[in-house]
Short mmCIF file of C-alpha atoms in Angstrom, two decimals:
data_model
loop_
_atom_site.label_atom_id
_atom_site.label_comp_id
_atom_site.label_asym_id
_atom_site.label_seq_id
_atom_site.Cartn_x
_atom_site.Cartn_y
_atom_site.Cartn_z
CA UNK N 25 -8.32 67.85 -15.62
CA UNK N 26 -10.26 65.56 -17.96
CA UNK N 27 -9.30 64.82 -21.52
CA UNK N 28 -10.07 67.65 -23.90
CA UNK N 29 -10.58 67.32 -27.63
CA UNK N 30 -9.23 70.00 -29.96
CA UNK N 31 -12.04 70.99 -32.33
CA UNK N 32 -11.00 72.81 -35.47
CA UNK N 33 -13.61 74.96 -37.16
CA UNK N 34 -12.59 75.99 -40.66
CA UNK N 35 -13.40 79.69 -40.83
CA UNK N 36 -13.78 80.17 -44.55
CA UNK N 37 -15.69 81.81 -47.35
CA UNK N 38 -18.81 79.99 -46.37
CA UNK N 39 -21.59 81.68 -48.24
CA UNK N 40 -20.43 83.61 -51.27
CA UNK N 41 -19.35 80.56 -53.20
CA UNK N 42 -22.53 80.38 -55.30
CA UNK N 43 -22.62 83.86 -56.70
CA UNK N 44 -19.25 83.93 -58.38
CA UNK N 45 -20.03 81.22 -60.92
CA UNK N 46 -23.77 80.89 -61.07
CA UNK N 47 -25.09 82.59 -64.15
CA UNK N 48 -22.21 82.38 -66.56
CA UNK N 49 -20.60 85.18 -68.48
CA UNK N 50 -22.54 88.36 -67.54
CA UNK N 51 -22.64 87.46 -63.87
CA UNK N 52 -18.98 86.51 -63.86
CA UNK N 53 -18.17 90.11 -64.72
CA UNK N 54 -20.70 91.45 -62.26
CA UNK N 55 -19.71 89.28 -59.35
CA UNK N 56 -16.00 89.44 -59.96
CA UNK N 57 -16.02 92.93 -58.49
CA UNK N 58 -19.13 92.58 -56.38
CA UNK N 59 -19.21 93.52 -52.70
CA UNK N 60 -15.71 95.01 -52.70
CA UNK N 61 -14.76 98.61 -53.49
CA UNK N 62 -12.13 99.07 -56.17
CA UNK N 63 -9.21 100.30 -54.06
CA UNK N 64 -6.85 97.71 -52.61
CA UNK N 65 -7.01 99.41 -49.22
CA UNK N 66 -10.79 99.03 -49.12
CA UNK N 67 -10.55 95.39 -50.22
CA UNK N 68 -8.21 94.69 -47.33
CA UNK N 69 -10.61 96.29 -44.83
CA UNK N 70 -13.62 94.38 -46.16
CA UNK N 71 -11.71 91.10 -46.07
CA UNK N 72 -10.99 91.69 -42.39
CA UNK N 73 -14.66 92.50 -41.69
CA UNK N 74 -15.67 89.27 -43.43
CA UNK N 75 -14.05 87.06 -40.80
CA UNK N 76 -15.72 88.89 -37.94
CA UNK N 77 -19.11 88.70 -39.65
CA UNK N 78 -18.88 84.97 -40.36
CA UNK N 79 -17.53 84.30 -36.89
CA UNK N 80 -20.62 85.96 -35.42
CA UNK N 81 -23.05 83.90 -37.51
CA UNK N 82 -22.11 80.45 -36.25
CA UNK N 83 -23.30 79.13 -32.87
CA UNK N 84 -23.53 75.35 -33.07
CA UNK N 85 -19.81 74.83 -32.55
CA UNK N 86 -19.86 76.82 -29.32
CA UNK N 87 -22.45 74.40 -27.94
CA UNK N 88 -20.45 71.42 -29.23
CA UNK N 89 -17.22 72.67 -27.68
CA UNK N 90 -18.90 73.08 -24.31
CA UNK N 91 -20.51 69.64 -24.43
CA UNK N 92 -17.30 67.90 -25.48
CA UNK N 93 -15.10 69.98 -23.14
CA UNK N 94 -13.15 71.00 -26.22
CA UNK N 95 -10.95 73.82 -27.34
CA UNK N 96 -12.45 75.68 -30.29
CA UNK N 97 -10.08 77.02 -32.94
CA UNK N 98 -11.15 79.20 -35.85
CA UNK N 99 -8.71 78.54 -38.70
CA UNK N 100 -8.72 81.30 -41.28
CA UNK N 101 -8.31 80.54 -44.98
CA UNK N 102 -5.39 82.20 -46.73
CA UNK N 103 -6.42 85.31 -48.70
CA UNK N 104 -9.55 85.75 -46.58
CA UNK N 105 -9.94 87.77 -43.41
CA UNK N 106 -6.55 88.98 -42.16
CA UNK N 107 -4.58 86.07 -43.68
CA UNK N 108 -3.36 88.04 -46.68
CA UNK N 109 0.12 86.81 -47.69
CA UNK N 110 1.00 90.00 -49.58
CA UNK N 111 -0.95 92.42 -47.41
CA UNK N 112 -2.67 95.14 -49.39
CA UNK N 113 -1.24 93.72 -52.63
CA UNK N 114 -2.68 90.22 -52.18
CA UNK N 115 -5.45 90.81 -54.76
CA UNK N 116 -3.33 92.95 -57.06
CA UNK N 117 -3.03 90.40 -59.88
CA UNK N 118 -2.88 86.69 -60.64
CA UNK N 119 0.82 86.57 -59.77
CA UNK N 120 -0.02 87.55 -56.19
CA UNK N 121 -3.07 85.25 -56.15
CA UNK N 122 -1.18 82.24 -57.44
CA UNK N 123 -0.99 80.74 -53.95
CA UNK N 124 -4.76 80.81 -53.43
CA UNK N 125 -5.78 77.16 -53.71
CA UNK N 126 -7.73 74.70 -51.59
CA UNK N 127 -4.72 72.39 -51.51
CA UNK N 128 -2.51 75.11 -50.03
CA UNK N 129 -5.23 76.05 -47.54
CA UNK N 130 -5.45 72.46 -46.29
CA UNK N 131 -1.70 72.38 -45.84
CA UNK N 132 -1.98 75.59 -43.81
CA UNK N 133 -4.52 73.95 -41.52
CA UNK N 134 -2.30 70.91 -41.07
CA UNK N 135 0.63 73.11 -40.11
CA UNK N 136 -1.58 75.11 -37.76
CA UNK N 137 -2.71 71.99 -35.90
CA UNK N 138 0.87 70.77 -35.57
CA UNK N 139 1.82 74.17 -34.15
CA UNK N 140 -1.09 74.15 -31.69
CA UNK N 141 -0.22 70.69 -30.47
CA UNK N 142 3.38 71.72 -29.92
CA UNK N 143 2.62 74.95 -28.10
CA UNK N 144 -0.61 74.41 -26.13
CA UNK N 145 -0.13 72.43 -22.91
CA UNK N 146 -2.13 69.19 -22.96
CA UNK N 147 -3.06 69.36 -26.65
CA UNK N 148 -0.34 67.14 -28.07
CA UNK N 149 -2.14 63.80 -27.73
CA UNK N 150 -5.71 65.00 -28.21
CA UNK N 151 -8.02 64.36 -31.18
CA UNK N 152 -8.97 67.04 -33.70
CA UNK N 153 -12.30 67.32 -35.50
CA UNK N 154 -12.85 69.60 -38.50
CA UNK N 155 -16.11 71.47 -39.02
CA UNK N 156 -17.16 73.75 -41.84
CA UNK N 157 -20.10 74.95 -43.91
CA UNK N 158 -20.41 75.49 -47.68
CA UNK N 159 -16.88 75.86 -49.07
CA UNK N 160 -15.72 75.42 -45.48
CA UNK N 161 -17.64 72.15 -45.41
CA UNK N 162 -15.95 71.00 -48.58
CA UNK N 163 -12.59 71.77 -47.03
CA UNK N 164 -13.54 69.97 -43.82
CA UNK N 165 -14.35 66.82 -45.82
CA UNK N 166 -11.25 67.12 -47.99
CA UNK N 167 -9.12 67.77 -44.92
CA UNK N 168 -10.20 64.45 -43.41
CA UNK N 169 -9.56 62.74 -46.74
CA UNK N 170 -6.08 64.20 -47.25
CA UNK N 171 -4.92 64.36 -43.63
CA UNK N 172 -6.59 61.45 -41.77
CA UNK N 173 -3.61 61.29 -39.43
CA UNK N 174 -4.31 64.85 -38.27
CA UNK N 175 -8.12 64.99 -37.95
CA UNK N 176 -10.16 62.07 -36.62
CA UNK N 177 -13.36 63.17 -38.35
CA UNK N 178 -15.16 65.98 -40.12
CA UNK N 179 -18.60 67.59 -40.21
CA UNK N 180 -19.17 68.91 -43.72
CA UNK N 181 -22.34 71.01 -43.72
CA UNK N 182 -23.86 72.04 -47.06
CA UNK N 183 -20.71 70.91 -48.82
CA UNK N 184 -21.29 70.50 -52.59
CA UNK N 185 -18.28 68.30 -53.32
CA UNK N 186 -20.05 66.84 -56.38
CA UNK N 187 -20.69 70.20 -58.06
CA UNK N 188 -17.70 69.67 -60.35
CA UNK N 189 -16.71 68.03 -63.62
CA UNK N 190 -20.28 67.08 -64.66
CA UNK N 191 -20.67 64.72 -61.69
CA UNK N 192 -24.25 66.01 -61.45
CA UNK N 193 -26.52 67.66 -64.06
CA UNK N 194 -25.68 71.34 -64.42
CA UNK N 195 -29.33 72.38 -63.93
CA UNK N 196 -29.88 70.83 -60.49
CA UNK N 197 -28.98 73.94 -58.51
CA UNK N 198 -31.46 76.30 -60.18
CA UNK N 199 -34.12 73.62 -60.20
CA UNK N 200 -33.96 73.48 -56.39
CA UNK N 201 -34.18 77.27 -56.20
CA UNK N 202 -37.31 77.10 -58.32
CA UNK N 203 -38.81 74.36 -56.14
CA UNK N 204 -38.31 76.52 -53.06
CA UNK N 205 -40.27 79.37 -54.64
CA UNK N 206 -42.96 77.10 -56.08
CA UNK N 207 -43.63 75.57 -52.66
CA UNK N 208 -43.62 78.95 -50.91
CA UNK N 209 -46.54 80.50 -52.73
CA UNK N 210 -49.08 79.77 -55.47
CA UNK N 211 -47.84 80.93 -58.87
CA UNK N 212 -44.71 82.47 -57.32
CA UNK N 213 -42.18 80.71 -59.52
CA UNK N 214 -44.41 81.19 -62.57
CA UNK N 215 -44.53 84.94 -61.93
CA UNK N 216 -40.75 85.04 -61.84
CA UNK N 217 -40.50 82.91 -64.98
CA UNK N 218 -42.73 85.38 -66.87
CA UNK N 219 -40.90 88.42 -65.55
CA UNK N 220 -37.89 87.96 -67.86
CA UNK N 221 -39.89 88.47 -71.06
CA UNK N 222 -41.71 91.36 -69.41
CA UNK N 223 -38.36 93.03 -68.72
CA UNK N 224 -37.29 92.41 -72.32
CA UNK N 225 -40.45 94.01 -73.68
CA UNK N 226 -40.39 97.00 -71.36
CA UNK N 227 -36.72 97.69 -72.05
CA UNK N 228 -37.21 98.02 -75.82
CA UNK N 229 -37.70 101.77 -75.62
CA UNK N 230 -36.08 104.66 -73.81
CA UNK N 231 -39.38 105.35 -72.11
CA UNK N 232 -39.57 101.76 -70.94
CA UNK N 233 -36.03 101.90 -69.55
CA UNK N 234 -36.90 105.03 -67.57
CA UNK N 235 -40.04 103.36 -66.27
CA UNK N 236 -38.11 100.26 -65.19
CA UNK N 237 -35.56 102.42 -63.36
CA UNK N 238 -38.34 104.14 -61.42
CA UNK N 239 -40.51 101.05 -60.87
CA UNK N 240 -37.61 99.05 -59.46
CA UNK N 241 -36.32 102.04 -57.47
CA UNK N 242 -32.84 101.61 -58.91
CA UNK N 243 -30.05 103.89 -57.76
CA UNK N 244 -28.75 104.43 -61.29
CA UNK N 245 -30.67 104.87 -64.58
CA UNK N 246 -30.80 101.90 -66.91
CA UNK N 247 -29.67 101.89 -70.49
CA UNK N 248 -30.11 99.12 -73.03
CA UNK N 249 -26.71 97.59 -72.19
CA UNK N 250 -27.71 97.13 -68.54
CA UNK N 251 -30.60 94.74 -69.11
CA UNK N 252 -28.66 91.48 -68.91
CA UNK N 253 -26.95 92.79 -65.78
CA UNK N 254 -30.37 93.68 -64.35
CA UNK N 255 -31.72 90.20 -65.00
CA UNK N 256 -28.61 88.53 -63.56
CA UNK N 257 -28.88 90.71 -60.46
CA UNK N 258 -32.52 89.75 -59.97
CA UNK N 259 -31.76 86.07 -60.57
CA UNK N 260 -28.96 86.12 -58.01
CA UNK N 261 -31.35 87.70 -55.53
CA UNK N 262 -33.73 84.73 -55.85
CA UNK N 263 -30.76 82.38 -55.40
CA UNK N 264 -29.62 84.16 -52.24
CA UNK N 265 -33.15 84.08 -50.82
CA UNK N 266 -33.22 80.33 -51.33
CA UNK N 267 -29.96 79.89 -49.44
CA UNK N 268 -31.04 82.00 -46.46
CA UNK N 269 -34.62 80.76 -46.24
CA UNK N 270 -34.31 80.32 -42.49
CA UNK N 271 -37.27 79.76 -40.12
CA UNK N 272 -36.45 82.90 -38.13
CA UNK N 273 -35.27 86.44 -38.83
CA UNK N 274 -31.59 86.62 -39.76
CA UNK N 275 -29.00 89.06 -41.07
CA UNK N 276 -26.32 86.90 -42.68
CA UNK N 277 -26.57 88.45 -46.15
CA UNK N 278 -29.20 91.08 -45.49
CA UNK N 279 -31.64 91.77 -42.64
CA UNK N 280 -34.44 89.34 -43.50
CA UNK N 281 -37.69 88.09 -41.96
CA UNK N 282 -38.42 84.49 -41.03
CA UNK N 283 -39.08 82.32 -44.10
CA UNK N 284 -38.20 85.21 -46.45
CA UNK N 285 -39.26 83.40 -49.63
CA UNK N 286 -42.82 83.09 -48.31
CA UNK N 287 -42.80 86.81 -47.56
CA UNK N 288 -41.50 87.65 -51.04
CA UNK N 289 -43.97 85.29 -52.71
CA UNK N 290 -46.90 87.17 -51.17
CA UNK N 291 -46.33 89.74 -53.90
CA UNK N 292 -46.06 87.19 -56.71
CA UNK N 293 -49.41 85.41 -56.60
CA UNK N 294 -50.72 86.35 -60.05
CA UNK N 295 -48.58 85.88 -63.16
CA UNK N 296 -51.49 86.82 -65.46
CA UNK N 297 -51.15 90.58 -65.17
CA UNK N 298 -49.71 93.28 -67.40
CA UNK N 299 -45.98 93.63 -67.74
CA UNK N 300 -45.94 96.81 -65.68
CA UNK N 301 -47.95 95.32 -62.82
CA UNK N 302 -45.81 92.19 -62.85
CA UNK N 303 -42.60 94.25 -62.56
CA UNK N 304 -44.11 96.35 -59.78
CA UNK N 305 -44.78 93.09 -57.96
CA UNK N 306 -41.22 91.95 -58.66
CA UNK N 307 -39.99 95.14 -57.02
CA UNK N 308 -42.01 94.39 -53.88
CA UNK N 309 -40.46 90.92 -53.73
CA UNK N 310 -36.96 92.29 -54.28
CA UNK N 311 -37.59 94.85 -51.56
CA UNK N 312 -38.02 92.03 -49.04
CA UNK N 313 -34.38 91.13 -49.63
CA UNK N 314 -32.84 94.56 -50.09
CA UNK N 315 -34.94 96.78 -47.88
CA UNK N 316 -36.74 94.78 -45.22
CA UNK N 317 -35.31 97.17 -42.66
CA UNK N 318 -36.80 100.11 -44.57
CA UNK N 319 -33.52 102.00 -44.63
CA UNK N 320 -32.57 101.73 -48.30
CA UNK N 321 -33.35 104.80 -50.40
CA UNK N 322 -32.83 102.89 -53.65
CA UNK N 323 -31.74 99.47 -54.89
CA UNK N 324 -28.13 99.12 -56.05
CA UNK N 325 -27.50 96.55 -58.76
CA UNK N 326 -23.83 96.35 -57.80
CA UNK N 327 -24.67 94.70 -54.48
CA UNK N 328 -26.50 91.53 -53.55
CA UNK N 329 -25.10 90.99 -50.06
CA UNK N 330 -23.96 93.14 -47.18
CA UNK N 331 -20.60 94.85 -47.60
CA UNK N 332 -19.14 92.86 -44.73
CA UNK N 333 -18.78 89.84 -47.04
CA UNK N 334 -16.23 89.71 -49.82
CA UNK N 335 -16.15 87.65 -53.01
CA UNK N 336 -12.91 88.57 -54.75
CA UNK N 337 -11.05 85.52 -53.53
CA UNK N 338 -13.82 83.16 -54.49
CA UNK N 339 -14.15 84.74 -57.91
CA UNK N 340 -10.48 83.90 -58.54
CA UNK N 341 -10.88 80.36 -57.20
CA UNK N 342 -13.96 79.83 -59.40
CA UNK N 343 -11.78 80.74 -62.37
CA UNK N 344 -8.99 78.30 -61.47
CA UNK N 345 -9.96 75.16 -59.56
CA UNK N 346 -13.54 75.66 -58.28
CA UNK N 347 -15.17 75.30 -61.69
CA UNK N 348 -18.84 74.55 -61.09
CA UNK N 349 -21.06 74.12 -64.17
CA UNK N 350 -24.49 75.76 -63.96
CA UNK N 351 -27.24 75.90 -66.55
CA UNK N 352 -30.95 76.62 -66.89
CA UNK N 353 -33.62 75.63 -69.42
CA UNK N 354 -36.62 77.76 -68.44
CA UNK N 355 -38.79 74.64 -68.13
CA UNK N 356 -37.60 72.78 -65.08
CA UNK N 357 -36.63 76.09 -63.54
CA UNK N 358 -37.93 79.66 -63.43
CA UNK N 359 -34.95 81.28 -65.14
CA UNK N 360 -34.10 82.21 -68.69
CA UNK N 361 -32.51 79.35 -70.66
CA UNK N 362 -28.74 79.43 -70.55
CA UNK N 363 -26.25 76.73 -71.45
CA UNK N 364 -23.00 75.99 -69.68
CA UNK N 365 -20.25 77.12 -72.04
CA UNK N 366 -16.80 76.26 -70.70
CA UNK N 367 -14.97 78.14 -73.46
CA UNK N 368 -16.93 81.31 -72.84
CA UNK N 369 -16.39 80.93 -69.10
CA UNK N 370 -12.68 80.37 -69.63
CA UNK N 371 -12.37 83.44 -71.85
CA UNK N 372 -14.11 85.61 -69.25
CA UNK N 373 -11.82 84.26 -66.54
CA UNK N 374 -8.80 85.06 -68.65
CA UNK N 375 -10.04 88.57 -69.37
CA UNK N 376 -10.82 89.19 -65.71
CA UNK N 377 -7.95 87.45 -63.91
CA UNK N 378 -5.48 86.38 -66.59
CA UNK N 379 -6.00 82.69 -65.75
CA UNK N 380 -7.73 79.67 -67.31
CA UNK N 381 -9.91 77.22 -65.34
CA UNK N 382 -9.00 73.56 -64.75
CA UNK N 383 -12.47 71.97 -64.75
CA UNK N 384 -11.37 68.43 -63.80
CA UNK N 385 -8.74 69.25 -61.22
CA UNK N 386 -10.94 69.07 -58.11
CA UNK N 387 -12.20 65.61 -59.04
CA UNK N 388 -8.62 64.51 -59.75
CA UNK N 389 -7.36 65.93 -56.49
CA UNK N 390 -10.13 64.80 -54.13
CA UNK N 391 -11.75 61.83 -55.87
CA UNK N 392 -15.15 63.07 -57.02
CA UNK N 393 -17.65 60.32 -56.28
CA UNK N 394 -14.92 57.77 -55.56
CA UNK N 395 -14.47 58.46 -51.86
CA UNK N 396 -15.65 55.20 -50.27
CA UNK N 397 -12.15 54.41 -49.00
CA UNK N 398 -12.35 57.35 -46.57
CA UNK N 399 -13.95 57.31 -43.12
CA UNK N 400 -15.48 59.47 -40.42
CA UNK N 401 -17.16 62.24 -42.40
CA UNK N 402 -20.71 63.46 -41.78
CA UNK N 403 -22.31 65.30 -44.72
CA UNK N 404 -25.34 67.38 -43.73
CA UNK N 405 -27.64 69.03 -46.26
CA UNK N 406 -30.86 71.01 -46.07
CA UNK N 407 -33.51 70.13 -48.63
CA UNK N 408 -34.22 73.84 -49.17
CA UNK N 409 -30.58 74.57 -49.93
CA UNK N 410 -29.78 74.75 -53.66
CA UNK N 411 -26.30 73.42 -52.93
CA UNK N 412 -27.77 70.15 -51.66
CA UNK N 413 -27.96 69.03 -55.29
CA UNK N 414 -24.19 68.81 -55.33
CA UNK N 415 -23.87 67.34 -51.87
CA UNK N 416 -23.67 63.81 -50.48
CA UNK N 417 -27.28 63.01 -49.61
CA UNK N 418 -27.09 59.25 -49.10
CA UNK N 419 -24.85 57.17 -46.85
CA UNK N 420 -21.82 55.84 -48.70
CA UNK N 421 -20.55 53.61 -45.89
CA UNK N 422 -21.33 53.33 -42.21
CA UNK N 423 -18.70 56.00 -41.53
CA UNK N 424 -19.43 58.27 -44.52
CA UNK N 425 -22.85 59.39 -43.39
CA UNK N 426 -25.45 61.71 -44.91
CA UNK N 427 -27.88 63.70 -42.76
CA UNK N 428 -30.82 65.45 -44.42
CA UNK N 429 -32.59 68.44 -42.86
CA UNK N 430 -36.02 68.61 -44.46
CA UNK N 431 -36.69 72.23 -43.47
CA UNK N 432 -33.11 73.43 -43.71
CA UNK N 433 -31.52 76.05 -45.92
CA UNK N 434 -27.77 76.65 -46.26
CA UNK N 435 -25.90 75.08 -43.29
CA UNK N 436 -28.78 75.81 -40.90
CA UNK N 437 -27.36 73.19 -38.53
CA UNK N 438 -24.22 75.29 -37.93
CA UNK N 439 -26.19 78.34 -36.85
CA UNK N 440 -26.94 79.06 -33.21
CA UNK N 441 -29.89 77.23 -31.70
CA UNK N 442 -33.16 79.14 -31.94
CA UNK N 443 -36.60 78.52 -30.43
CA UNK N 444 -37.97 78.43 -33.99
CA UNK N 445 -35.60 75.69 -35.15
CA UNK N 446 -37.55 72.89 -36.86
CA UNK N 447 -37.37 69.40 -35.40
CA UNK N 448 -35.33 68.20 -38.40
CA UNK N 449 -32.37 70.43 -37.52
CA UNK N 450 -32.58 69.53 -33.83
CA UNK N 451 -32.32 65.85 -34.78
CA UNK N 452 -29.46 66.59 -37.21
CA UNK N 453 -27.42 68.30 -34.52
CA UNK N 454 -28.00 65.42 -32.11
CA UNK N 455 -26.78 62.93 -34.72
CA UNK N 456 -23.77 65.06 -35.56
CA UNK N 457 -22.68 65.31 -31.92
CA UNK N 458 -23.19 61.56 -31.56
CA UNK N 459 -20.77 60.88 -34.40
CA UNK N 460 -18.20 63.25 -32.92
CA UNK N 461 -18.39 61.50 -29.56
CA UNK N 462 -17.79 58.18 -31.28
CA UNK N 463 -14.74 59.51 -33.15
CA UNK N 464 -13.29 60.81 -29.90
CA UNK N 465 -14.04 57.57 -28.06
CA UNK N 466 -12.40 55.53 -30.82
CA UNK N 467 -9.35 57.79 -30.75
CA UNK N 468 -8.86 57.36 -27.02
CA UNK N 469 -9.50 53.63 -27.37
CA UNK N 470 -6.72 53.33 -29.93
CA UNK N 471 -4.45 55.54 -27.82
CA UNK N 472 -5.06 53.30 -24.81
CA UNK N 473 -4.11 50.21 -26.80
CA UNK N 474 -0.93 51.93 -27.97
CA UNK N 475 -0.04 52.75 -24.36
CA UNK N 476 -0.58 49.12 -23.33
CA UNK N 477 1.50 47.90 -26.29
CA UNK N 478 4.33 50.27 -25.37
CA UNK N 479 4.14 49.15 -21.75
#
């Protein structure tokens, strides 16, 4: 039997990271309970479904494992999937959630690998490579940084490790979302930019609120206190579309067509229309995301993704260590102006979870931009992905390498190969596999020298 590498894929909360902290205070409340029913039993069931759903969405690592003759291990993050330390009570309160940290999760992975090497015949002296996307990509990179003696390298796809502690401007994320819409249709982003004032005007009267409820086909009637929630819900929809702007039909968050932003922008070609016509057009664009399958009877503002994905854990992490500043100005982006207010964010976190955020802890723990002493990490980013603004997009050293996918949305390179894949993602995957082969070759080269030295 030939030598076999042990590839570790970090099976993590790989897509819901953005929503929990994107639009500040109103959305923090909305997304803190989003996607998960209120009973602890239901939360447990959804958490289990999450792992299966994410597992089904990734295909690149299967191809890599076959090519490298590797064992593929899906390592589940504590508090996600079935890895609930207190069972049904794991999300009960902050006392039960106190062990939910990236640092603890990395230690779990290290212990898991040690266990696998002890118990799987032939695995003891084999190399391990970490792979992950989004938050999983961040963990893959941090795993290599913190445990270089355990993993020989890491592929960190769409990993925004610079999205913390003002390492980048807080408006970059929403600016990229806007660019995606602007490039996908004439006047598309301008139509969205004008829609916010149109909603404000139409919602000034009871009659206008009733009209908005009907025009947007909402499941529940609007009142005046719902308007900020409505606008946050719409804004998050545009963000999600930007992240899943894939070149083929997909169903990661919702059943969507190929290049869904282009499809949505077909309804947003003319910003110079009446408020009512503009909002009717907004509904058609929203319907691409929420009802492309034609099965939805109404649009539910309490949901922006499929129920098989959960965000409770990430909401807690966003309120403790994963503090990502976001802001908009309404000029460089298509959203209403909103400043990043750490105190307001902290107060909302305390009211929701009973905890206060530590905005500088991630940079202290993992180094921020000061990571040049590390080796063997590939950072891949799609130019269409809003998270690329917080990612590593230029080579730092010859072993800390950046790969850019010009037509790629959120970790497109980790998805299964598709006949409609653009050439940029095909090249990215080839480069990524090339780096992995080098890491494995170097590992065996060092092992051979050790054997000769011992001899």
